[in-house]
Coordinates of C-alpha atoms in Angstrom, one line a residue:
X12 CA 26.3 7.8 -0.8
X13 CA 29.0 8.6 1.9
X14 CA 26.2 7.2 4.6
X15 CA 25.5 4.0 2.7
X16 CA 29.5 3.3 2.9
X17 CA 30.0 4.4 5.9
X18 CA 27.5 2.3 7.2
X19 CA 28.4 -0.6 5.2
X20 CA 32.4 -0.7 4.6
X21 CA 33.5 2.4 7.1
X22 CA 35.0 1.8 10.7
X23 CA 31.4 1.8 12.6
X24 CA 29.7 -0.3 10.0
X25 CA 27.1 -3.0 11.1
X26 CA 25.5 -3.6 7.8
X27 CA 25.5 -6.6 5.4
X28 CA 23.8 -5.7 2.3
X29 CA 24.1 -9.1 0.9
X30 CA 23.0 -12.5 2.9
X31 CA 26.8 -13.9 2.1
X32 CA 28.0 -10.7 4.0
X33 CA 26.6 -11.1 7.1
X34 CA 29.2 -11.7 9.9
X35 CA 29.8 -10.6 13.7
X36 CA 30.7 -7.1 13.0
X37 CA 27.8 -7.0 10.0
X38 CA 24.6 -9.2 12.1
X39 CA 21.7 -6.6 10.6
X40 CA 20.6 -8.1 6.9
X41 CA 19.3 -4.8 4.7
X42 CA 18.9 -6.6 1.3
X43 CA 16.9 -5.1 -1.4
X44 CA 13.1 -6.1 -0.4
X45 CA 13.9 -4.7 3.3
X46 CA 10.7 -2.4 4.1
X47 CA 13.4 -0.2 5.4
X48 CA 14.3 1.3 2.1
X49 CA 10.7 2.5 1.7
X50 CA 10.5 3.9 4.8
X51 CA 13.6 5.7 4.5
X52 CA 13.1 6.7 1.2
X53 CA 9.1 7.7 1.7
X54 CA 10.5 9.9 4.7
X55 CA 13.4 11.8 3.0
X56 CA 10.6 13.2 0.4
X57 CA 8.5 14.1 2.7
X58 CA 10.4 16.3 4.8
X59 CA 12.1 17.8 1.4
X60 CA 14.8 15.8 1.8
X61 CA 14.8 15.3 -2.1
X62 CA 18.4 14.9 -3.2
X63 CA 19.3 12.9 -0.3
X64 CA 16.7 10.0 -2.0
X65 CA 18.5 10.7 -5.0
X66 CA 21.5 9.6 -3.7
X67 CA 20.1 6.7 -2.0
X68 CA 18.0 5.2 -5.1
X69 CA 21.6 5.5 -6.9
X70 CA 23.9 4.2 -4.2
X71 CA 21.5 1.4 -3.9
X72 CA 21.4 0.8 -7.7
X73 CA 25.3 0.7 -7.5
X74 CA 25.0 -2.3 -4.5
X75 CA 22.2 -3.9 -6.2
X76 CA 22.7 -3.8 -9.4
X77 CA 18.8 -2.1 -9.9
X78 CA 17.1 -0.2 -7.8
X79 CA 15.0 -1.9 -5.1
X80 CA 11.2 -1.7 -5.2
X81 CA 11.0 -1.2 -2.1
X82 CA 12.5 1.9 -2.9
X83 CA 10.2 2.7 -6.1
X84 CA 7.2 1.9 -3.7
X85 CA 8.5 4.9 -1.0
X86 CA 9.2 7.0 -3.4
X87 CA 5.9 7.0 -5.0
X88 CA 4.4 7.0 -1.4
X89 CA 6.2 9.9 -0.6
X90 CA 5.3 11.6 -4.2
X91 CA 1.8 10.6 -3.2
X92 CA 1.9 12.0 0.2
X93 CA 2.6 15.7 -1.0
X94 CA 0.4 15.2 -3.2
X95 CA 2.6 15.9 -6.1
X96 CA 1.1 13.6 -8.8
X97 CA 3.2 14.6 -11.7
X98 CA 6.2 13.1 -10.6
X99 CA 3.8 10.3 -9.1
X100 CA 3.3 9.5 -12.9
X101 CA 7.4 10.6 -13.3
X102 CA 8.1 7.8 -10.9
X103 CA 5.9 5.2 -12.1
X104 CA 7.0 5.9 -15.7
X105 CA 10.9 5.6 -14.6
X106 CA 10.5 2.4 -12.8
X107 CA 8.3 1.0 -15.6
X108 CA 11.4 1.9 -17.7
X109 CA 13.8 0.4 -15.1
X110 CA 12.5 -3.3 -15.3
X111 CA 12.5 -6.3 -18.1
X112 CA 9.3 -6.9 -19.8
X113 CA 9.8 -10.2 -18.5
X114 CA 10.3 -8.8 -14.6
X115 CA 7.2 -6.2 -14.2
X116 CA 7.4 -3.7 -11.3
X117 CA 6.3 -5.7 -7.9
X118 CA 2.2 -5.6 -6.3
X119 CA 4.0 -3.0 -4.0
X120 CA 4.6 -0.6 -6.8
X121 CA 1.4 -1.0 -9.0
X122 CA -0.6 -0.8 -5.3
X123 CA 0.6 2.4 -4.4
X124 CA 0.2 4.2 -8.1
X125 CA -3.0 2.6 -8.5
X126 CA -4.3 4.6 -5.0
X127 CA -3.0 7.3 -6.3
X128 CA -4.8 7.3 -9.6
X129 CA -8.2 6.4 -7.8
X130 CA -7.5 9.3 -4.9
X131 CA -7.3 11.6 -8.5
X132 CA -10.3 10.3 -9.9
X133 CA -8.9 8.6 -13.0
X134 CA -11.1 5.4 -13.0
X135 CA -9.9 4.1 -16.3
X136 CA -6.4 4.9 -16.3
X137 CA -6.0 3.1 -12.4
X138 CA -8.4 0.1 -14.1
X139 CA -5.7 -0.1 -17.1
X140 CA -2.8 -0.3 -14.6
X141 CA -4.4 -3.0 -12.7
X142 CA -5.3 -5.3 -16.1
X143 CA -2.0 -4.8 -16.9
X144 CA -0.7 -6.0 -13.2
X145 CA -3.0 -9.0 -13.6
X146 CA -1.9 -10.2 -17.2
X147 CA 1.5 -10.1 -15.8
X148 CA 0.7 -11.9 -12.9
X149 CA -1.7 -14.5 -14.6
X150 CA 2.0 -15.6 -16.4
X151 CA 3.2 -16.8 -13.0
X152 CA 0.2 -18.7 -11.5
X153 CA 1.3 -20.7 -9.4
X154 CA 4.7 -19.3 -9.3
X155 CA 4.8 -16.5 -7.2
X156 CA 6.5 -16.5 -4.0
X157 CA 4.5 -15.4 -0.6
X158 CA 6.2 -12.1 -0.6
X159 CA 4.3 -11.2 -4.2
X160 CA 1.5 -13.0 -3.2
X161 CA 1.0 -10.8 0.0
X162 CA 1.9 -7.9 -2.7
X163 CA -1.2 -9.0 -5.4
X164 CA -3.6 -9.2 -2.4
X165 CA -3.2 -6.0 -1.5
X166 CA -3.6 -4.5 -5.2
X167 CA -6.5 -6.3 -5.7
X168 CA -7.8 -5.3 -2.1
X169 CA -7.1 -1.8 -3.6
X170 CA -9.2 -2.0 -6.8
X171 CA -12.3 -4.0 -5.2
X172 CA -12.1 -1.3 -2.2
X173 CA -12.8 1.3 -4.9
X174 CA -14.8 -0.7 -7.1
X175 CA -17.4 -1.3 -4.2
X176 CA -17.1 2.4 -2.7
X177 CA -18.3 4.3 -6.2
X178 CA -21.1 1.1 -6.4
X179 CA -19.4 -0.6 -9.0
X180 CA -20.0 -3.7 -7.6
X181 CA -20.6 -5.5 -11.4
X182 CA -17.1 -4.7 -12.1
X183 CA -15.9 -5.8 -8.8
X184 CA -17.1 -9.3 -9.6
X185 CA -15.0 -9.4 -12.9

C-alpha cells in the first residue's frame, strides 16, 4: 500500500521492516511479530475501514513473504469485535490455508478463534481447535521460543477459563 512505502522507502520514512534495515534515518524495528500490526489491523475493521486491512495484510505479505500473525490475530479480533462470526470462521479458515502443515498458525491465532467459538457456544468445535493446537504444540516440547510460550499459556488460560465457568472442571483437569 502507498502508506506502507511511504513510510518505509518514501522521503519521510522512519521504518525498517527488517532487523538488517535498521539505520539512523530507519531507528523504529516493525518486523512481522510487532503487536502493532494487530492493533492496526484490529482497528481498521472496526471502524469499517475494511479495504484499507486488505491492502495492509497484502502489502505486508509482499514485505514478508506471508502474512504476519499478528495480523491474522487482529483481523479475527476485529471480526470478533463486530461480532461478525462468519468471516471469524472465513479468517480462521484462510490463515489455516496460509501456513505449512509443518508451521501451524501461532497460540495468538488459535486464542482468539477459540474465544470466539466459546462466546458462540460451540463447545466441541472450540475443544477440537484447542486438541488440535496442542498436538501441534506437543511436536515442539521443549522447542518453543518464549514468545510462543507466552502464546500457549494464554490458549490454555482460555480453555480452562471456560472449562471451569460452565463447571466442567473434569475436563479442565485433562
Amino acid at each position: 500500500s502507498h502508506f506502507l512505502n511511504e513510510l518505509s522507502d518514501g522521503k519521510r520514512s522512519f521504518i525498517a521492516f527488517l532487523p538488517s534495515s535498521i539505520s539512523a534515518t530507519k531507528p523504529i524495528l516493525l518486523d512481522e511479530s510487532s503487536e502493532t500490526w494487530a492493533a492496526v489491523t484490529r482497528l481498521a475493521i472496526v471502524h469499517g475501514y475494511h479495504d484499507y486491512a486488505e491492502r495492509l495484510r497484502a502489502s505486508l505479505q509482499k514485505i514478508f513473504g506471508k502474512v504476519p500473525a499478528r495480523v491474522w490475530e487482529g483481523t479475527l479480533q476485529g471480526f470478533v469485535a463486530l461480532n461478525d462470526f462468519e468471516r471469524v470462521h472465513a479468517i480462521w479458515n484462510m490463515a489455516t490455508c496460509a501456513t505449512e502443515p509443518e508451521n501451524p498458525p501461532q497460540g495468538e491465532i488459535y486464542q482468539v478463534y477459540i474465544s470466539a467459538l466459546f462466546a458462540l457456544g460451540q463447545w466441541e468445535s472450540a475443544m477440537h481447535v484447542f486438541e488440535s493446537f496442542r498436538q501441534a504444540t506437543k511436536k515442539d516440547r521443549g522447542g518453543l521460543s518464549p514468545p510462543q510460550e507466552a502464546a500457549a499459556v494464554s490458549v490454555y488460560h482460555v480453555v480452562l477459563r471456560q472449562l471451569t465457568r460452565k463447571s466442567r472442571a473434569a475436563d479442565a483437569w485433562n
